[in-house]
Short mmCIF file of C-alpha atoms and ligand atoms in Angstrom, two decimals:
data_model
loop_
_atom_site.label_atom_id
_atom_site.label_comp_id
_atom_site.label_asym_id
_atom_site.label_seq_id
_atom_site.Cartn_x
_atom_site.Cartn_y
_atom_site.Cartn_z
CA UNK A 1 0.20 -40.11 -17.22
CA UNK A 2 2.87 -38.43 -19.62
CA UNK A 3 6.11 -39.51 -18.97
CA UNK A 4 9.62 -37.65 -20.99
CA UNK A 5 12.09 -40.40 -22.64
CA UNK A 6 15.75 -38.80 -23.45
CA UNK A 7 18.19 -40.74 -25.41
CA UNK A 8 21.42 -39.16 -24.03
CA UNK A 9 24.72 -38.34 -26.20
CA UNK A 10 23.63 -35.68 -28.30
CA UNK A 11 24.94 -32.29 -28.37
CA UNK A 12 23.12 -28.96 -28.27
CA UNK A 13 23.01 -26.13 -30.79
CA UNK A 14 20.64 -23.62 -31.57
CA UNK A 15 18.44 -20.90 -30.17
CA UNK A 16 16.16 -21.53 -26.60
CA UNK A 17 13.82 -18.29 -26.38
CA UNK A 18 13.56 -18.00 -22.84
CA UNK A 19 9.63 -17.69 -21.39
CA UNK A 20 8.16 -15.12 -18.91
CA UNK A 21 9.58 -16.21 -15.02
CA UNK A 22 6.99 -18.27 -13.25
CA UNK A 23 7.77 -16.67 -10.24
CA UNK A 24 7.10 -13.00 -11.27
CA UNK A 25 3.92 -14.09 -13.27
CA UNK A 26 2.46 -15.24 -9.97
CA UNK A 27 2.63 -12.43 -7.86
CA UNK A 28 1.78 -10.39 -10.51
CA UNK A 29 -1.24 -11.89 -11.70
CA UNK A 30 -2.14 -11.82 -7.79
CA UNK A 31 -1.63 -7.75 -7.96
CA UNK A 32 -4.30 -7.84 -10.06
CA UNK A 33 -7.08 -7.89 -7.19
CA UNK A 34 -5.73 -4.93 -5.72
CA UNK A 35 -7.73 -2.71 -8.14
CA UNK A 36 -10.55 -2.63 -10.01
CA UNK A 37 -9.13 -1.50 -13.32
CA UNK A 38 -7.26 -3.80 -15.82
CA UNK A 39 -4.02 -5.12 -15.37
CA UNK A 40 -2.60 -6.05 -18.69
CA UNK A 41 0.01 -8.37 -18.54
CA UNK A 42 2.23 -9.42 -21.44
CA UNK A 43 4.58 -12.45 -21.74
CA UNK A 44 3.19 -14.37 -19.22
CA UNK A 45 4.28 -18.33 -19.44
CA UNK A 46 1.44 -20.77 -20.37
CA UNK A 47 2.42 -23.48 -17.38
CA UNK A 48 0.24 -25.43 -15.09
CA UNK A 49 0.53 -23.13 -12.30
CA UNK A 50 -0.62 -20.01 -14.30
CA UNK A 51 -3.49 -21.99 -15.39
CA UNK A 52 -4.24 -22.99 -11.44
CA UNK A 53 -3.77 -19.78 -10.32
CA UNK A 54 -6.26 -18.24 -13.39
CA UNK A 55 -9.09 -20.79 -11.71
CA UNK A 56 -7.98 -19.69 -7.97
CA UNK A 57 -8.46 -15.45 -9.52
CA UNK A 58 -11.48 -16.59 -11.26
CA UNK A 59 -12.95 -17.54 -8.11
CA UNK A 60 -12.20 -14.37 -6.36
CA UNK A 61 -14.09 -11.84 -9.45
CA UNK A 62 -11.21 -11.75 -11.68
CA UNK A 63 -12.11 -11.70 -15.34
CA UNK A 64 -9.57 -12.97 -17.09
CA UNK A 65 -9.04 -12.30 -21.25
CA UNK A 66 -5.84 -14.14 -23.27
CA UNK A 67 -4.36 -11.99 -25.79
CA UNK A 68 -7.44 -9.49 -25.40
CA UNK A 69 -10.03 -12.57 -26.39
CA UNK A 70 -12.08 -14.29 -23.77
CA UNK A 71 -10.81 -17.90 -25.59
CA UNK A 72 -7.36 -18.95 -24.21
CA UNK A 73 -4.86 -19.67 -26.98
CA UNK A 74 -3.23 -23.17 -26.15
CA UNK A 75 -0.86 -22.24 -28.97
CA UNK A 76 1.23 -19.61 -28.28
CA UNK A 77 4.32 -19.43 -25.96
CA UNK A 78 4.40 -16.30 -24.13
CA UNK A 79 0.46 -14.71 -24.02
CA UNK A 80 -0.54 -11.14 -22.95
CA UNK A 81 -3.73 -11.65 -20.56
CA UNK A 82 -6.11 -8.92 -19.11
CA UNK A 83 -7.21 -9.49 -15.46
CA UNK A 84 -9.93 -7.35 -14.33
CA UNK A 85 -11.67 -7.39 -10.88
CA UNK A 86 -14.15 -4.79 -10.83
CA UNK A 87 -15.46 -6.42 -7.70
CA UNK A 88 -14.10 -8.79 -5.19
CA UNK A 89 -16.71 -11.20 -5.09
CA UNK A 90 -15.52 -13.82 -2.62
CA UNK A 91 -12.93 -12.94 -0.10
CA UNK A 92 -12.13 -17.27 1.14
CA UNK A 93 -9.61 -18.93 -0.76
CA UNK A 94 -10.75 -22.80 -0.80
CA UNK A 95 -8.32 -25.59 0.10
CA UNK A 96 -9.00 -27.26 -3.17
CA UNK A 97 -7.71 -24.55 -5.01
CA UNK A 98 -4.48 -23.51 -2.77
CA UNK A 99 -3.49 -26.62 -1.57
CA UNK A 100 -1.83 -27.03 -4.97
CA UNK A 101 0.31 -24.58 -5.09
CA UNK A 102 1.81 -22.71 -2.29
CA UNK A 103 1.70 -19.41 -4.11
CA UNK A 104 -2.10 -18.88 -4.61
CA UNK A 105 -2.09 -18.26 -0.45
CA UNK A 106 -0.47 -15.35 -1.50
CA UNK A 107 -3.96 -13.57 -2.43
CA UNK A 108 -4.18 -12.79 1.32
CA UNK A 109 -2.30 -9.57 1.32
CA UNK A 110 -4.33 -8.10 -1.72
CA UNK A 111 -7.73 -9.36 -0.01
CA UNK A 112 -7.10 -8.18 2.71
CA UNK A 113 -5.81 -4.95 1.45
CA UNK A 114 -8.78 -3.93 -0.56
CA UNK A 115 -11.81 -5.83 1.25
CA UNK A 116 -11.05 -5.62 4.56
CA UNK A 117 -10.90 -9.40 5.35
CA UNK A 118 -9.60 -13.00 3.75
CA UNK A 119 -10.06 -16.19 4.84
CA UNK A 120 -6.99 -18.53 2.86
CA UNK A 121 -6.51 -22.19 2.99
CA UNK A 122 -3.39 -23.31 4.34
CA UNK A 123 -0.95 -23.44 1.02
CA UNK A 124 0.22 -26.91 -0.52
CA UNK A 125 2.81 -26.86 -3.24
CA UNK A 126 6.52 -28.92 -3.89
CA UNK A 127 7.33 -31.23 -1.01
CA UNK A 128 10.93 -29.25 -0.28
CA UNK A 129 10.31 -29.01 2.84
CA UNK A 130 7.46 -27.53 5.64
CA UNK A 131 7.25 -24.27 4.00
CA UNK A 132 5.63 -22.57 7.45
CA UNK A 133 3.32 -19.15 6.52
CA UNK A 134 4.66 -17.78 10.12
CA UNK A 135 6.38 -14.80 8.67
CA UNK A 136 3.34 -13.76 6.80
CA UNK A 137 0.88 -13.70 9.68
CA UNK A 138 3.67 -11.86 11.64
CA UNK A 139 4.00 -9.46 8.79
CA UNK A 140 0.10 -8.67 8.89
CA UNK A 141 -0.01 -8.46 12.17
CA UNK A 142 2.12 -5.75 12.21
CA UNK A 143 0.33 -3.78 9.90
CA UNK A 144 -3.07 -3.93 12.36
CA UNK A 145 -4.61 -7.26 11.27
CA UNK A 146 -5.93 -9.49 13.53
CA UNK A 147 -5.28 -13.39 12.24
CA UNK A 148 -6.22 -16.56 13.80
CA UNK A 149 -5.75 -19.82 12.47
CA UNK A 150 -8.49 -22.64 12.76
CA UNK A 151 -9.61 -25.71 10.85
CA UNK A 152 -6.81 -25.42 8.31
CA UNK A 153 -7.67 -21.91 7.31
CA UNK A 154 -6.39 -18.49 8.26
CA UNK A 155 -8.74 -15.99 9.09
CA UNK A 156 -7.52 -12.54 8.53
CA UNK A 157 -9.23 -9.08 9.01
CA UNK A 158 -8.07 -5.24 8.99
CA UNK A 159 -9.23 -2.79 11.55
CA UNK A 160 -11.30 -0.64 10.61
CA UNK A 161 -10.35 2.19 8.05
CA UNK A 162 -7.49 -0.45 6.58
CA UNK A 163 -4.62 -1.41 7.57
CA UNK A 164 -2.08 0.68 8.92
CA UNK A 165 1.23 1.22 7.36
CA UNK A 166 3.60 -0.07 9.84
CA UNK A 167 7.93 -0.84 10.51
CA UNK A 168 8.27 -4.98 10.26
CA UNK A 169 11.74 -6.61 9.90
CA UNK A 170 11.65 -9.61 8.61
CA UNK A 171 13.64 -12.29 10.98
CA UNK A 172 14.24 -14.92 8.19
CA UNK A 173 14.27 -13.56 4.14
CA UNK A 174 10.84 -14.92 2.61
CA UNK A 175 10.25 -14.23 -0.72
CA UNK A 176 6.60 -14.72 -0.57
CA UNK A 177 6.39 -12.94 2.54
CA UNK A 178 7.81 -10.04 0.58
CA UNK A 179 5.36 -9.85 -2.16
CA UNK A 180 2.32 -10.25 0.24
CA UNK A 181 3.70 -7.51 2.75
CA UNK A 182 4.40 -4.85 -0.40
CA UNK A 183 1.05 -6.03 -1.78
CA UNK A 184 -0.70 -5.18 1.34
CA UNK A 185 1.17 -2.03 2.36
CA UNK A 186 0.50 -0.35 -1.19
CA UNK A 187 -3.34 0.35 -0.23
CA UNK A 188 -2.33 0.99 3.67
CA UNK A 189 -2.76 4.09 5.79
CA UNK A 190 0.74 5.85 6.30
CA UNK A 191 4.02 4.21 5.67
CA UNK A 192 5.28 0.97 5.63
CA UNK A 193 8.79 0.06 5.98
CA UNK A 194 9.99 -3.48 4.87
CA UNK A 195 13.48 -4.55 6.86
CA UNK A 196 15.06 -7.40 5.63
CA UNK A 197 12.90 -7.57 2.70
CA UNK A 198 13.96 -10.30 -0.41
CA UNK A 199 15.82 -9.06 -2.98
CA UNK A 200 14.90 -11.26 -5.94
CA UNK A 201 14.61 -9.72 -9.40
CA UNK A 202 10.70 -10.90 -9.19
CA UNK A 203 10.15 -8.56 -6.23
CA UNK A 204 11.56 -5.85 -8.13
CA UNK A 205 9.29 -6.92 -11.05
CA UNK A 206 6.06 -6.52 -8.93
CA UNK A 207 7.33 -3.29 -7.49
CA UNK A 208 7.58 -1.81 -11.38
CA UNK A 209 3.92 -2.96 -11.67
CA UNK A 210 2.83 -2.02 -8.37
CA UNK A 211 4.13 1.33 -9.11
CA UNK A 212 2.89 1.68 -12.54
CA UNK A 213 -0.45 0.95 -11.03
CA UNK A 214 -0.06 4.08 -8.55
CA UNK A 215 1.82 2.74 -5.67
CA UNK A 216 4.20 4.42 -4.04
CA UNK A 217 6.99 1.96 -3.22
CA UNK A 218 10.99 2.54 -2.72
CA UNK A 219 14.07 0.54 -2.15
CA UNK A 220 12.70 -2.94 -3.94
CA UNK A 221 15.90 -4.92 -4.48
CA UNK A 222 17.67 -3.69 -1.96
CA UNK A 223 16.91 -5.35 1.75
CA UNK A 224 14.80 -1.99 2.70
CA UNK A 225 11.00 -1.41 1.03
CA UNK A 226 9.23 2.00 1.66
CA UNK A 227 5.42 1.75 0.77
CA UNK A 228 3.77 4.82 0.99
CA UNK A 229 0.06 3.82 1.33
CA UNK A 230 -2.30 5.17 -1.16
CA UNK A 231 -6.06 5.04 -1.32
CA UNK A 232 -6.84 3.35 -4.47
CA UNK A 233 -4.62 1.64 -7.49
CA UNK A 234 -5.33 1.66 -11.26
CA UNK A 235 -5.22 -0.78 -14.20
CA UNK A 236 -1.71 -0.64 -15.97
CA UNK A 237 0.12 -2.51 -18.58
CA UNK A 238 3.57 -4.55 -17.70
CA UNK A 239 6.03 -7.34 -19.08
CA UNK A 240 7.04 -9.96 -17.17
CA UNK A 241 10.89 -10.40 -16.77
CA UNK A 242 12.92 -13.17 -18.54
CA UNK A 243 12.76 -16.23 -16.37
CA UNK A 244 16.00 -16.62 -14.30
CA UNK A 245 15.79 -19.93 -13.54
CA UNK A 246 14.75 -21.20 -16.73
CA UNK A 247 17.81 -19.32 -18.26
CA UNK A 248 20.54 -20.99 -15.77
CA UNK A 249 18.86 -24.44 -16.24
CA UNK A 250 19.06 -24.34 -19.79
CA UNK A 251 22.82 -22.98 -19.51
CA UNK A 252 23.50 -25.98 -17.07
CA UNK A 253 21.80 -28.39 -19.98
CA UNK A 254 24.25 -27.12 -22.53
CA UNK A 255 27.10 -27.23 -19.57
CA UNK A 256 26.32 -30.84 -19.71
CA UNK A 257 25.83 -31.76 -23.20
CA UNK A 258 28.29 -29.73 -24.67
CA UNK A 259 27.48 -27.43 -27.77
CA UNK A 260 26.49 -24.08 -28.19
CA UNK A 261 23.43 -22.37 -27.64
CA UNK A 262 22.15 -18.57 -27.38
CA UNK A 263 19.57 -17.96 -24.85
CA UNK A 264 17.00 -15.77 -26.27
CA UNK A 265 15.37 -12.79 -24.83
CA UNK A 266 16.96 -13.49 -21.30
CA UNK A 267 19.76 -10.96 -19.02
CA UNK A 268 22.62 -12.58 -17.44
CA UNK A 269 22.10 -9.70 -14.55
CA UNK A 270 19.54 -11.69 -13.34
CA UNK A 271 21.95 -14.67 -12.66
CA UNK A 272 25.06 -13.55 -12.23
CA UNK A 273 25.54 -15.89 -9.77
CA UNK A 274 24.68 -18.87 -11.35
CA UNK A 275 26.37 -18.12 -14.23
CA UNK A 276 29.97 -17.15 -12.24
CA UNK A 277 29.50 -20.58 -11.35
CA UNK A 278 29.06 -22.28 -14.57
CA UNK A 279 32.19 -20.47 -15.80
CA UNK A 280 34.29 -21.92 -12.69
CA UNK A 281 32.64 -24.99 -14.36
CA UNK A 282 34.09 -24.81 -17.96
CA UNK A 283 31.29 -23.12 -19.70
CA UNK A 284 31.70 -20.37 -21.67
CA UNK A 285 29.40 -17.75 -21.46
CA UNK A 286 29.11 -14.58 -23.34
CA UNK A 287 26.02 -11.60 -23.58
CA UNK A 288 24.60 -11.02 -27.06
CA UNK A 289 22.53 -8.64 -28.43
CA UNK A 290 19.50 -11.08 -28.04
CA UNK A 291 20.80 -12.83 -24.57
CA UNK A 292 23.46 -14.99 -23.82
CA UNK A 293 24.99 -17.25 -25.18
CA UNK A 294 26.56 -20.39 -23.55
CA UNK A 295 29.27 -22.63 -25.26
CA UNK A 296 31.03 -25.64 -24.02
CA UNK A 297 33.00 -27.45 -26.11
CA UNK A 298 35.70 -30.37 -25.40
CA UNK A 299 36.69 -29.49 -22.14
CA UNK A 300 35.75 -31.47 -19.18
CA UNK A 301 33.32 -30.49 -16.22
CA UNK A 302 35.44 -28.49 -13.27
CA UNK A 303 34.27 -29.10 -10.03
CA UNK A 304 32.60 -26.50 -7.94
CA UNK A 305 31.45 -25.85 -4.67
CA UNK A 306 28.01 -24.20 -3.88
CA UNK A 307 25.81 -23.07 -1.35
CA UNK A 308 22.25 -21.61 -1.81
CA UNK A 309 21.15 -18.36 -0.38
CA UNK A 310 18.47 -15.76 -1.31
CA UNK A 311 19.39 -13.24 -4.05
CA UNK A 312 22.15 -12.73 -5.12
CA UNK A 313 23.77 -15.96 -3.72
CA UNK A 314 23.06 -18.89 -5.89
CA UNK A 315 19.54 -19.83 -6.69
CA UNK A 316 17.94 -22.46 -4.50
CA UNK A 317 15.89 -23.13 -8.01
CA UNK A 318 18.92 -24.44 -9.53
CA UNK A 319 20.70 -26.36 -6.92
CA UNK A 320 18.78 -29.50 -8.63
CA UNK A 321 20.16 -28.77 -11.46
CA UNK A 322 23.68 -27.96 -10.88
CA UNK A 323 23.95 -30.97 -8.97
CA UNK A 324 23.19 -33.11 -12.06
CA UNK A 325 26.20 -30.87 -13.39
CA UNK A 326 28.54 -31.78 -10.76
CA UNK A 327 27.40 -35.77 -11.33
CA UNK A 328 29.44 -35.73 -14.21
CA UNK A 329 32.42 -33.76 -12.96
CA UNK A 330 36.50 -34.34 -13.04
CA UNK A 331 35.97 -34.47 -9.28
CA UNK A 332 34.08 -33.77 -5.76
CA UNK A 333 32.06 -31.05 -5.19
CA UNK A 334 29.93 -29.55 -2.14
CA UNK A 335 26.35 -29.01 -2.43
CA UNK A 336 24.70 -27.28 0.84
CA UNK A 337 21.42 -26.40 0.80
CA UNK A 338 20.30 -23.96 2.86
CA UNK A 339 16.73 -22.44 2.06
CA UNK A 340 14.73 -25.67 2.24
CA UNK A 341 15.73 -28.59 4.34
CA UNK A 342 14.01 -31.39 2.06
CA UNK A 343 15.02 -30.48 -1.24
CA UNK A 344 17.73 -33.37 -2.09
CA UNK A 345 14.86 -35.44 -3.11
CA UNK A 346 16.55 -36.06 -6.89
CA UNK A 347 19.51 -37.45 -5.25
CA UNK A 348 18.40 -41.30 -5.26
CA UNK A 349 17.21 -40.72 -8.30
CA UNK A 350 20.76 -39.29 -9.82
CA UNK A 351 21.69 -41.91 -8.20
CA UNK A 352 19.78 -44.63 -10.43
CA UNK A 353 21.71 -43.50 -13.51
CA UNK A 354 24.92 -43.84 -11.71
CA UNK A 355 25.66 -40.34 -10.09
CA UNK A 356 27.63 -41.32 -6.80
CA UNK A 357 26.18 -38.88 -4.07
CA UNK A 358 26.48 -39.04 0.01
CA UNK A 359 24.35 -37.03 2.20
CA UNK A 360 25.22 -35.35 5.58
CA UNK A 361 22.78 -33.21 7.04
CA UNK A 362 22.03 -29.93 4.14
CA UNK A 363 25.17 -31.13 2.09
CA UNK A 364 25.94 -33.23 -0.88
CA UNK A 365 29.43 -34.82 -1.52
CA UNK A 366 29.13 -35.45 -5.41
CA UNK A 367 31.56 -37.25 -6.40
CA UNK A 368 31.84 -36.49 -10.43
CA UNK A 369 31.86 -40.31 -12.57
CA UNK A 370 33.17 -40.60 -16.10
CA UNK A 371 29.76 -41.77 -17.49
CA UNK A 372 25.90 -42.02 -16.65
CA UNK A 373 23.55 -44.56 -17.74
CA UNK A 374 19.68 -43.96 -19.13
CA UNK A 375 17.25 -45.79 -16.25
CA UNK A 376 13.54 -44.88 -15.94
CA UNK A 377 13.48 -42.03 -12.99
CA UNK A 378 11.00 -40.65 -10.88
CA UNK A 379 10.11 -36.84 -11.02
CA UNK A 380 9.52 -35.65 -7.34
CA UNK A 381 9.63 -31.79 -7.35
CA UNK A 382 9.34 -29.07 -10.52
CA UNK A 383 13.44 -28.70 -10.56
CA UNK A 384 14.22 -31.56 -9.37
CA UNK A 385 12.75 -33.17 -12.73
CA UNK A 386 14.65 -30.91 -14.96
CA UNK A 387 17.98 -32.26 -13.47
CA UNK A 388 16.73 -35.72 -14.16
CA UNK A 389 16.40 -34.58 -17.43
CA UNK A 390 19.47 -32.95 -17.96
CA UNK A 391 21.30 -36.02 -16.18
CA UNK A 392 19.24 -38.08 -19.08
CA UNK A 393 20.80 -35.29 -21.89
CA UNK A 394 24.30 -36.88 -21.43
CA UNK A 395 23.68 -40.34 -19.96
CA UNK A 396 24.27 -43.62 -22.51
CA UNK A 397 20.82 -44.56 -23.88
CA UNK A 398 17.29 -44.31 -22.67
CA UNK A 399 16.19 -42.10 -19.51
CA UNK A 400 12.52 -42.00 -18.92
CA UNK A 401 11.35 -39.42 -16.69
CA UNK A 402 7.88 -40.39 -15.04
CA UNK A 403 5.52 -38.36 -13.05
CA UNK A 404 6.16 -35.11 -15.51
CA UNK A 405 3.64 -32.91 -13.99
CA UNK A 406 6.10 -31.51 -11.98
CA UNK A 407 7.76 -30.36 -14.82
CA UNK A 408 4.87 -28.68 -16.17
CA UNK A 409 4.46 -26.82 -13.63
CA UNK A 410 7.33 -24.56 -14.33
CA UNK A 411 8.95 -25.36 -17.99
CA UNK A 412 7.47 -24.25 -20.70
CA UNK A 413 7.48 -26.95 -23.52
CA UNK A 414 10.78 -27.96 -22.59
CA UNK A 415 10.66 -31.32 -24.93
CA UNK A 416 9.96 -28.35 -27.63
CA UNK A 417 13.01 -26.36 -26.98
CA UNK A 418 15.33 -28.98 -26.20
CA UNK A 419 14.26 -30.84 -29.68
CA UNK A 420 15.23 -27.66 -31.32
CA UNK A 421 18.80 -27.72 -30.53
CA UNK A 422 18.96 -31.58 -31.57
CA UNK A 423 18.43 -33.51 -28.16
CA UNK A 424 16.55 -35.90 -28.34
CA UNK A 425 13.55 -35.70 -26.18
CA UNK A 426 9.67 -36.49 -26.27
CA UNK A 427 6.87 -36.71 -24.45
CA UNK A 428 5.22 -39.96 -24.43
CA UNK A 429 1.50 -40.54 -23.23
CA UNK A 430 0.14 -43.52 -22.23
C1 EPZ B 1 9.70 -18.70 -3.60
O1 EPZ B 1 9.02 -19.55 -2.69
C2 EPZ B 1 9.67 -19.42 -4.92
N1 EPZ B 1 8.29 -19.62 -5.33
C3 EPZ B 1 10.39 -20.75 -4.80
O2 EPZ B 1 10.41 -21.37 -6.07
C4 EPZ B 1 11.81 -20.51 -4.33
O3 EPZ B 1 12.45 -21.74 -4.14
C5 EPZ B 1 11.81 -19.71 -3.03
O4 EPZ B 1 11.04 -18.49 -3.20
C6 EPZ B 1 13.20 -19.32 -2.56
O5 EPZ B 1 13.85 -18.58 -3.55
C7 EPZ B 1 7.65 -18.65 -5.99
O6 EPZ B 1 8.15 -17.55 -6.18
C8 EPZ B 1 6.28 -18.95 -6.48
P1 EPZ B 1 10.41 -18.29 0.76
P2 EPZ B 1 8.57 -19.02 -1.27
O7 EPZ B 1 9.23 -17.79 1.52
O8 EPZ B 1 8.22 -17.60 -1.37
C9 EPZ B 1 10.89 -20.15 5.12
C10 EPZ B 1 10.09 -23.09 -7.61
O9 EPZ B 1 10.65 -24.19 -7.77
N2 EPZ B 1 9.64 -19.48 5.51
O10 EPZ B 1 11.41 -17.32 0.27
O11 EPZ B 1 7.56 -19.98 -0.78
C11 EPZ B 1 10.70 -21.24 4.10
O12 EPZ B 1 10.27 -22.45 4.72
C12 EPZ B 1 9.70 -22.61 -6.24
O13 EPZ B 1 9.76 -22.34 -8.53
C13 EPZ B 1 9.29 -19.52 6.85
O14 EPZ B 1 9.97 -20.09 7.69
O15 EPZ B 1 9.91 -19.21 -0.46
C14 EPZ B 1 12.07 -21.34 3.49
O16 EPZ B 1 12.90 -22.09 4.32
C15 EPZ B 1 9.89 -23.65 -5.19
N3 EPZ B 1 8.11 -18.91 7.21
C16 EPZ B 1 12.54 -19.89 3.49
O17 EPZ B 1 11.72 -19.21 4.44
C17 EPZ B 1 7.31 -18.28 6.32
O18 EPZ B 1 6.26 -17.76 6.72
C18 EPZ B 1 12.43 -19.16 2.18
O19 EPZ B 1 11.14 -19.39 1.64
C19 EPZ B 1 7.71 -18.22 4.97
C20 EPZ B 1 8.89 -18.83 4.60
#
């Protein structure tokens, strides 16, 4: 199994390019059943999950071409990929395909949508916490489905005509919940009014495609969705937005290190959260023409307080991450978490390279020490290894990070970029 060995101290300068976000890719790719026409989508990240959710498509009718060729090209960073379903030719999503990753339940709303009936495995994914699928049955319910849940599967089916467009507010924000209910509404009789409704830049991102595809859908990004339902969707062509949480992770690396590094091909609108924070922080961080670009040089580490939220508090994605930060800080911060109630999981393993953390209940008392020493860690969760490796970026000597699936799950040759800008980091294989 591959593990990632750091040798801490370096600085970094240079250029990251920043991939297509994970968590728009998804979703979108998903859209893709909704119609029988091509959806052509460019920039999309080669990660582990793409390549899981291609299989999960693939077993639903999709026909799936990289960079217009039937061959995939292992290559290339960001790939354009054609998904066609001309014909839904299995509505049941298997439990070896979704239990790993909790995304790929997320075909129910399109099967549903178009064939009238889904039958999903119960989702797997990271281990942050019980990760219920409550709010999407209630959300399909609403809009006429009938849903029952038995031997680990849910069985969905429309009445018949379609569903029926339908008001549903939302009693917790879901993300996921979001993308599922706008997926579903888009090929629903009447309208559909989302209350409530996640306001993440990747639910935008699938409304732009949804709508270049024919769907009539208003108010995406702000806690309101109107779908207007409409009897059939086309093929379309779209570009997957920067990835946010790559962007603030690699800001929080050079936070960390020190140096100075532009961030290609990224928008700080899409963190401006995250990156408020990293000022309060002592980073300096500036928009180019290309991105942004993030500088810190001599200055210490500021402490700062954070809690999560959904969009546009700060990023549960990067609360891993910023937490490493704070590890090295002039003094204590506050880290509350309060999306997911299990995701503190990197905190014993901070810990091992001399981060001195206390836990009560969602919050973290970090309590910043002058130096951090290399020890062999333990990934548990996709962003929780990244802040094991950026703990490792300015820790004395040798950090090896094991279990480095995770981290390939969502980073996109990080060894590769980080390399670039003179860290020094490599995969090793045993
Ligand atoms: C998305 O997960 C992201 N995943 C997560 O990123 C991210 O952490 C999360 O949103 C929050 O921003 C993708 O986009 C693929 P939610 P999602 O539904 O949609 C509860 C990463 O590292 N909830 O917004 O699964 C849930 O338990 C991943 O890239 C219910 O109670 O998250 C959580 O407490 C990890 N019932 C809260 O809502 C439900 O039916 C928000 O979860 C659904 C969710």
């Amino acid at each position: 199994m591959d593990r990632i060995r750091i040798v801490g101290g370096n600085e970094l300068k240079g250029t990251i390019p920043i991939s297509g976000a994970k968590n728009a890719a998804l979703p979108l790719m998903i859209a893709s059943l909704l119609t029988s026409d091509t959806l052509t989508l460019e920039n999309v990240p080669h990660l582990a999950d793409v390549e899981q959710l291609l299989r999960i498509l693939g077993n639903h009718g999709v026909d799936v071409a990289v960079n217009g060729r039937r061959e995939r090209q292992e290559e290339s960073y960001s790939r354009t990929i054609n998904f066609t379903c001309r014909t839904i030719v299995d509505t049941t999503a298997p439990y070896e395909l979704v239990s790993k990753m909790r995304a790929s339940f997320w075909v129910i709303g399109p099967l549903l949508a178009r064939e009238g009936q889904a039958r999903v495995s119960l989702p797997g994914g990271c281990a942050i916490g019980t990760r219920p699928v409550d709010l999407f049955l209630e959300g399909l319910q609403a809009l006429g489905a009938t849903l029952e849940v038995d031997a680990g599967y849910v069985n969905a089916t429309a009445p018949k005509g379609g569903l029926i467009g339908a008001r549903y507010v939302f009693p917790k924000v879901s993300v996921g919940a979001t993308h599922v209910m706008m997926m579903a509404a888009t090929l629903a009789r009447g309208t559909t009014v989302i209350e409530n409704a996640a306001r993440e830049p990747e639910v935008v991102d699938l409304a732009k495609c949804l709508t270049a595809m024919g769907a009539k859908i208003s108010g995406a990004g702000t806690q309101t969705i109107t779908v207007d339902g409409v009897t059939s969707l086309s093929g379309a062509r779209h570009r997957v937005l920067p990835d946010r949480i790559e962007t603030g992770t690699y800001a929080m690396a050079v936070a960390m290190a020190g140096g100075d590094v532009v961030l290609e091909g990224t928008e700080a609108s899409l963190l401006d959260n995250a990156l408020d924070t990293l000022r309060l922080a002592g980073a300096h961080i500036t928009e180019t023409e290309t991105g942004l670009r993030v500088v810190r040089n001599g200055n210490g580490i500021q402490p700062v307080d954070i809690t999560t939220e959904p969009f546009p508090g700060f990023p549960t994605d990067l609360q891993a991450q910023f937490m490493a930060l704070m590890t090295r800080s002039s003094g204590v911060s506050n880290i509350t978490e309060t999306i997911f109630e299990n995701r503190f999981m990197h905190v014993q393993e901070l810990a091992r390279l001399g981060a001195r953390i206390s836990l009560s209940g969602q919050t973290a008392r970090v309590e910043g020490v002058t130096r951090l020493k290399g020890a062999p860690v333990m990934a548990t969760d996709l962003r929780a290894s990244v802040s094991l490796v950026i703990a490792g970026l300015a820790a004395e000597g040798e950090t090896m990070v094991s279990r480095v699936y995770h981290l390939d799950r969502g980073f996109e040759r990080l060894e590769e970029k980080l390399t670039r800008c003179g860290a020094v980091v490599e995969r090793v294989s045993d």
